[in-house]
Amino acid sequence: MLTCKELVAHSSDYLDGQMTLRQRLAVRTHLAMCGNCRRFIRQMKLTQAVIRQMPDEELPELDALAERLAQARRHND
């Protein structure tokens, strides 16, 4: 029987379809009996969906951002 800790450790593999049939059956059996893990997997699915909807824009480099903030602070002093 799969434990909650084991399910959490392998949840990404489960959600990404990277498990063998035997592993998937073990996860599904555990989920059928464990409400906490069902909620965990549901939340993981929602999180993945939100992340997939985020734009693929690159964020400014942290060093450049820190420099701009330092310049603005010096300018305001």
mmCIF file of N, CA and C in Angstrom:
data_model
loop_
_atom_site.group_PDB
_atom_site.id
_atom_site.type_symbol
_atom_site.label_atom_id
_atom_site.label_comp_id
_atom_site.label_asym_id
_atom_site.label_seq_id
_atom_site.Cartn_x
_atom_site.Cartn_y
_atom_site.Cartn_z
ATOM 1 N N MET A 1 0.847 -1.190 0.000
ATOM 2 C CA MET A 1 0.000 0.000 0.000
ATOM 3 C C MET A 1 0.881 1.238 0.000
ATOM 4 N N LEU A 2 0.573 2.153 -0.859
ATOM 5 C CA LEU A 2 1.294 3.419 -0.979
ATOM 6 C C LEU A 2 0.957 4.305 0.215
ATOM 7 N N THR A 3 1.962 4.948 0.796
ATOM 8 C CA THR A 3 1.717 5.882 1.894
ATOM 9 C C THR A 3 1.488 7.281 1.327
ATOM 10 N N CYS A 4 0.949 8.159 2.164
ATOM 11 C CA CYS A 4 0.737 9.548 1.743
ATOM 12 C C CYS A 4 2.069 10.193 1.363
ATOM 13 N N LYS A 5 3.088 9.931 2.145
ATOM 14 C CA LYS A 5 4.414 10.505 1.877
ATOM 15 C C LYS A 5 4.942 10.036 0.521
ATOM 16 N N GLU A 6 4.762 8.771 0.207
ATOM 17 C CA GLU A 6 5.206 8.242 -1.084
ATOM 18 C C GLU A 6 4.404 8.851 -2.228
ATOM 19 N N LEU A 7 3.103 9.012 -2.023
ATOM 20 C CA LEU A 7 2.268 9.615 -3.060
ATOM 21 C C LEU A 7 2.732 11.035 -3.354
ATOM 22 N N VAL A 8 2.970 11.811 -2.314
ATOM 23 C CA VAL A 8 3.432 13.189 -2.511
ATOM 24 C C VAL A 8 4.763 13.196 -3.255
ATOM 25 N N ALA A 9 5.667 12.302 -2.884
ATOM 26 C CA ALA A 9 6.989 12.254 -3.514
ATOM 27 C C ALA A 9 6.902 11.940 -5.008
ATOM 28 N N HIS A 10 5.888 11.192 -5.410
ATOM 29 C CA HIS A 10 5.762 10.774 -6.809
ATOM 30 C C HIS A 10 4.608 11.460 -7.536
ATOM 31 N N SER A 11 4.037 12.491 -6.932
ATOM 32 C CA SER A 11 2.858 13.136 -7.513
ATOM 33 C C SER A 11 3.140 13.758 -8.879
ATOM 34 N N SER A 12 4.313 14.342 -9.061
ATOM 35 C CA SER A 12 4.628 14.945 -10.363
ATOM 36 C C SER A 12 4.692 13.887 -11.454
ATOM 37 N N ASP A 13 5.309 12.757 -11.149
ATOM 38 C CA ASP A 13 5.358 11.667 -12.126
ATOM 39 C C ASP A 13 3.947 11.199 -12.478
ATOM 40 N N TYR A 14 3.089 11.109 -11.483
ATOM 41 C CA TYR A 14 1.702 10.693 -11.722
ATOM 42 C C TYR A 14 0.987 11.690 -12.625
ATOM 43 N N LEU A 15 1.090 12.957 -12.292
ATOM 44 C CA LEU A 15 0.389 13.983 -13.063
ATOM 45 C C LEU A 15 0.957 14.144 -14.468
ATOM 46 N N ASP A 16 2.240 13.856 -14.643
ATOM 47 C CA ASP A 16 2.876 13.976 -15.954
ATOM 48 C C ASP A 16 2.764 12.699 -16.781
ATOM 49 N N GLY A 17 2.112 11.670 -16.239
ATOM 50 C CA GLY A 17 1.956 10.414 -16.968
ATOM 51 C C GLY A 17 3.246 9.637 -17.111
ATOM 52 N N GLN A 18 4.131 9.760 -16.142
ATOM 53 C CA GLN A 18 5.442 9.118 -16.210
ATOM 54 C C GLN A 18 5.538 7.897 -15.294
ATOM 55 N N MET A 19 4.443 7.181 -15.120
ATOM 56 C CA MET A 19 4.426 6.010 -14.240
ATOM 57 C C MET A 19 4.051 4.766 -15.025
ATOM 58 N N THR A 20 4.508 3.652 -14.507
ATOM 59 C CA THR A 20 4.092 2.370 -15.072
ATOM 60 C C THR A 20 2.635 2.116 -14.684
ATOM 61 N N LEU A 21 2.037 1.145 -15.314
ATOM 62 C CA LEU A 21 0.660 0.778 -14.993
ATOM 63 C C LEU A 21 0.539 0.400 -13.519
ATOM 64 N N ARG A 22 1.467 -0.368 -13.031
ATOM 65 C CA ARG A 22 1.439 -0.802 -11.628
ATOM 66 C C ARG A 22 1.515 0.403 -10.689
ATOM 67 N N GLN A 23 2.386 1.355 -10.994
ATOM 68 C CA GLN A 23 2.511 2.550 -10.157
ATOM 69 C C GLN A 23 1.225 3.387 -10.190
ATOM 70 N N ARG A 24 0.655 3.551 -11.383
ATOM 71 C CA ARG A 24 -0.603 4.311 -11.502
ATOM 72 C C ARG A 24 -1.723 3.655 -10.709
ATOM 73 N N LEU A 25 -1.800 2.332 -10.775
ATOM 74 C CA LEU A 25 -2.827 1.620 -10.013
ATOM 75 C C LEU A 25 -2.628 1.813 -8.514
ATOM 76 N N ALA A 26 -1.376 1.813 -8.066
ATOM 77 C CA ALA A 26 -1.100 2.034 -6.641
ATOM 78 C C ALA A 26 -1.538 3.430 -6.222
ATOM 79 N N VAL A 27 -1.263 4.415 -7.067
ATOM 80 C CA VAL A 27 -1.675 5.789 -6.762
ATOM 81 C C VAL A 27 -3.196 5.884 -6.745
ATOM 82 N N ARG A 28 -3.841 5.340 -7.750
ATOM 83 C CA ARG A 28 -5.307 5.429 -7.825
ATOM 84 C C ARG A 28 -5.979 4.698 -6.666
ATOM 85 N N THR A 29 -5.413 3.575 -6.264
ATOM 86 C CA THR A 29 -5.950 2.853 -5.107
ATOM 87 C C THR A 29 -5.836 3.713 -3.858
ATOM 88 N N HIS A 30 -4.684 4.328 -3.676
ATOM 89 C CA HIS A 30 -4.486 5.200 -2.519
ATOM 90 C C HIS A 30 -5.457 6.379 -2.570
ATOM 91 N N LEU A 31 -5.596 6.996 -3.734
ATOM 92 C CA LEU A 31 -6.493 8.146 -3.866
ATOM 93 C C LEU A 31 -7.948 7.769 -3.588
ATOM 94 N N ALA A 32 -8.325 6.541 -3.922
ATOM 95 C CA ALA A 32 -9.694 6.095 -3.669
ATOM 96 C C ALA A 32 -9.997 6.037 -2.175
ATOM 97 N N MET A 33 -8.951 5.865 -1.363
ATOM 98 C CA MET A 33 -9.154 5.722 0.078
ATOM 99 C C MET A 33 -8.710 6.925 0.897
ATOM 100 N N CYS A 34 -8.048 7.895 0.287
ATOM 101 C CA CYS A 34 -7.448 8.987 1.064
ATOM 102 C C CYS A 34 -7.920 10.352 0.549
ATOM 103 N N GLY A 35 -8.816 10.956 1.288
ATOM 104 C CA GLY A 35 -9.342 12.265 0.907
ATOM 105 C C GLY A 35 -8.289 13.351 0.911
ATOM 106 N N ASN A 36 -7.354 13.286 1.846
ATOM 107 C CA ASN A 36 -6.300 14.304 1.900
ATOM 108 C C ASN A 36 -5.443 14.279 0.640
ATOM 109 N N CYS A 37 -5.090 13.104 0.189
ATOM 110 C CA CYS A 37 -4.268 13.004 -1.021
ATOM 111 C C CYS A 37 -5.077 13.364 -2.268
ATOM 112 N N ARG A 38 -6.374 13.040 -2.279
ATOM 113 C CA ARG A 38 -7.213 13.476 -3.403
ATOM 114 C C ARG A 38 -7.213 14.994 -3.491
ATOM 115 N N ARG A 39 -7.346 15.679 -2.354
ATOM 116 C CA ARG A 39 -7.308 17.147 -2.351
ATOM 117 C C ARG A 39 -5.939 17.650 -2.797
ATOM 118 N N PHE A 40 -4.879 16.984 -2.347
ATOM 119 C CA PHE A 40 -3.527 17.377 -2.740
ATOM 120 C C PHE A 40 -3.353 17.280 -4.256
ATOM 121 N N ILE A 41 -3.758 16.165 -4.838
ATOM 122 C CA ILE A 41 -3.622 15.967 -6.288
ATOM 123 C C ILE A 41 -4.487 16.973 -7.036
ATOM 124 N N ARG A 42 -5.692 17.234 -6.548
ATOM 125 C CA ARG A 42 -6.561 18.230 -7.184
ATOM 126 C C ARG A 42 -5.889 19.599 -7.172
ATOM 127 N N GLN A 43 -5.288 19.966 -6.040
ATOM 128 C CA GLN A 43 -4.604 21.255 -5.942
ATOM 129 C C GLN A 43 -3.388 21.304 -6.869
ATOM 130 N N MET A 44 -2.662 20.203 -6.965
ATOM 131 C CA MET A 44 -1.514 20.145 -7.876
ATOM 132 C C MET A 44 -1.974 20.336 -9.329
ATOM 133 N N LYS A 45 -3.084 19.720 -9.707
ATOM 134 C CA LYS A 45 -3.608 19.881 -11.067
ATOM 135 C C LYS A 45 -3.982 21.333 -11.335
ATOM 136 N N LEU A 46 -4.633 21.970 -10.362
ATOM 137 C CA LEU A 46 -4.995 23.381 -10.522
ATOM 138 C C LEU A 46 -3.753 24.254 -10.642
ATOM 139 N N THR A 47 -2.750 23.971 -9.831
ATOM 140 C CA THR A 47 -1.502 24.735 -9.879
ATOM 141 C C THR A 47 -0.838 24.594 -11.239
ATOM 142 N N GLN A 48 -0.775 23.371 -11.755
ATOM 143 C CA GLN A 48 -0.187 23.154 -13.078
ATOM 144 C C GLN A 48 -0.957 23.921 -14.148
ATOM 145 N N ALA A 49 -2.284 23.921 -14.056
ATOM 146 C CA ALA A 49 -3.100 24.622 -15.051
ATOM 147 C C ALA A 49 -2.825 26.119 -15.020
ATOM 148 N N VAL A 50 -2.704 26.687 -13.835
ATOM 149 C CA VAL A 50 -2.419 28.119 -13.710
ATOM 150 C C VAL A 50 -1.041 28.432 -14.278
ATOM 151 N N ILE A 51 -0.069 27.610 -13.966
ATOM 152 C CA ILE A 51 1.296 27.840 -14.455
ATOM 153 C C ILE A 51 1.339 27.751 -15.978
ATOM 154 N N ARG A 52 0.613 26.814 -16.553
ATOM 155 C CA ARG A 52 0.593 26.676 -18.021
ATOM 156 C C ARG A 52 -0.010 27.898 -18.701
ATOM 157 N N GLN A 53 -0.908 28.597 -18.015
ATOM 158 C CA GLN A 53 -1.552 29.774 -18.589
ATOM 159 C C GLN A 53 -0.700 31.028 -18.472
ATOM 160 N N MET A 54 0.357 30.972 -17.682
ATOM 161 C CA MET A 54 1.211 32.148 -17.512
ATOM 162 C C MET A 54 1.998 32.403 -18.793
ATOM 163 N N PRO A 55 2.215 33.675 -19.136
ATOM 164 C CA PRO A 55 3.002 33.981 -20.337
ATOM 165 C C PRO A 55 4.447 33.527 -20.165
ATOM 166 N N ASP A 56 5.085 33.241 -21.275
ATOM 167 C CA ASP A 56 6.467 32.777 -21.264
ATOM 168 C C ASP A 56 7.462 33.928 -21.344
ATOM 169 N N GLU A 57 7.078 35.100 -20.887
ATOM 170 C CA GLU A 57 7.966 36.255 -20.943
ATOM 171 C C GLU A 57 9.158 36.051 -20.012
ATOM 172 N N GLU A 58 10.294 36.557 -20.456
ATOM 173 C CA GLU A 58 11.466 36.523 -19.588
ATOM 174 C C GLU A 58 11.420 37.730 -18.669
ATOM 175 N N LEU A 59 11.736 37.505 -17.424
ATOM 176 C CA LEU A 59 11.772 38.593 -16.459
ATOM 177 C C LEU A 59 13.135 39.263 -16.521
ATOM 178 N N PRO A 60 13.208 40.554 -16.176
ATOM 179 C CA PRO A 60 14.507 41.226 -16.186
ATOM 180 C C PRO A 60 15.468 40.546 -15.214
ATOM 181 N N GLU A 61 16.731 40.624 -15.544
ATOM 182 C CA GLU A 61 17.748 40.047 -14.669
ATOM 183 C C GLU A 61 17.701 40.740 -13.317
ATOM 184 N N LEU A 62 17.898 39.993 -12.266
ATOM 185 C CA LEU A 62 17.842 40.563 -10.921
ATOM 186 C C LEU A 62 18.923 41.608 -10.697
ATOM 187 N N ASP A 63 20.120 41.391 -11.239
ATOM 188 C CA ASP A 63 21.197 42.375 -11.066
ATOM 189 C C ASP A 63 20.821 43.707 -11.708
ATOM 190 N N ALA A 64 20.243 43.663 -12.898
ATOM 191 C CA ALA A 64 19.847 44.892 -13.582
ATOM 192 C C ALA A 64 18.740 45.595 -12.806
ATOM 193 N N LEU A 65 17.816 44.841 -12.278
ATOM 194 C CA LEU A 65 16.743 45.417 -11.481
ATOM 195 C C LEU A 65 17.301 46.053 -10.213
ATOM 196 N N ALA A 66 18.209 45.373 -9.552
ATOM 197 C CA ALA A 66 18.820 45.920 -8.339
ATOM 198 C C ALA A 66 19.568 47.208 -8.648
ATOM 199 N N GLU A 67 20.253 47.255 -9.779
ATOM 200 C CA GLU A 67 20.990 48.468 -10.166
ATOM 201 C C GLU A 67 20.037 49.629 -10.422
ATOM 202 N N ARG A 68 18.946 49.363 -11.120
ATOM 203 C CA ARG A 68 17.964 50.432 -11.363
ATOM 204 C C ARG A 68 17.373 50.951 -10.062
ATOM 205 N N LEU A 69 17.094 50.065 -9.136
ATOM 206 C CA LEU A 69 16.560 50.492 -7.841
ATOM 207 C C LEU A 69 17.582 51.325 -7.080
ATOM 208 N N ALA A 70 18.840 50.916 -7.138
ATOM 209 C CA ALA A 70 19.897 51.678 -6.459
ATOM 210 C C ALA A 70 20.046 53.058 -7.087
ATOM 211 N N GLN A 71 19.989 53.133 -8.413
ATOM 212 C CA GLN A 71 20.085 54.429 -9.088
ATOM 213 C C GLN A 71 18.913 55.329 -8.711
ATOM 214 N N ALA A 72 17.730 54.777 -8.668
ATOM 215 C CA ALA A 72 16.555 55.566 -8.295
ATOM 216 C C ALA A 72 16.681 56.070 -6.865
ATOM 217 N N ARG A 73 17.202 55.247 -5.985
ATOM 218 C CA ARG A 73 17.378 55.659 -4.594
ATOM 219 C C ARG A 73 18.406 56.782 -4.501
ATOM 220 N N ARG A 74 19.508 56.649 -5.254
ATOM 221 C CA ARG A 74 20.538 57.702 -5.239
ATOM 222 C C ARG A 74 19.982 58.999 -5.815
ATOM 223 N N HIS A 75 19.174 58.883 -6.846
ATOM 224 C CA HIS A 75 18.581 60.059 -7.492
ATOM 225 C C HIS A 75 17.629 60.790 -6.538
ATOM 226 N N ASN A 76 16.912 60.035 -5.721
ATOM 227 C CA ASN A 76 15.949 60.625 -4.788
ATOM 228 C C ASN A 76 16.607 61.185 -3.532
ATOM 229 N N ASP A 77 17.842 60.834 -3.256
ATOM 230 C CA ASP A 77 18.537 61.340 -2.045
ATOM 231 C C ASP A 77 19.118 62.691 -2.235
#
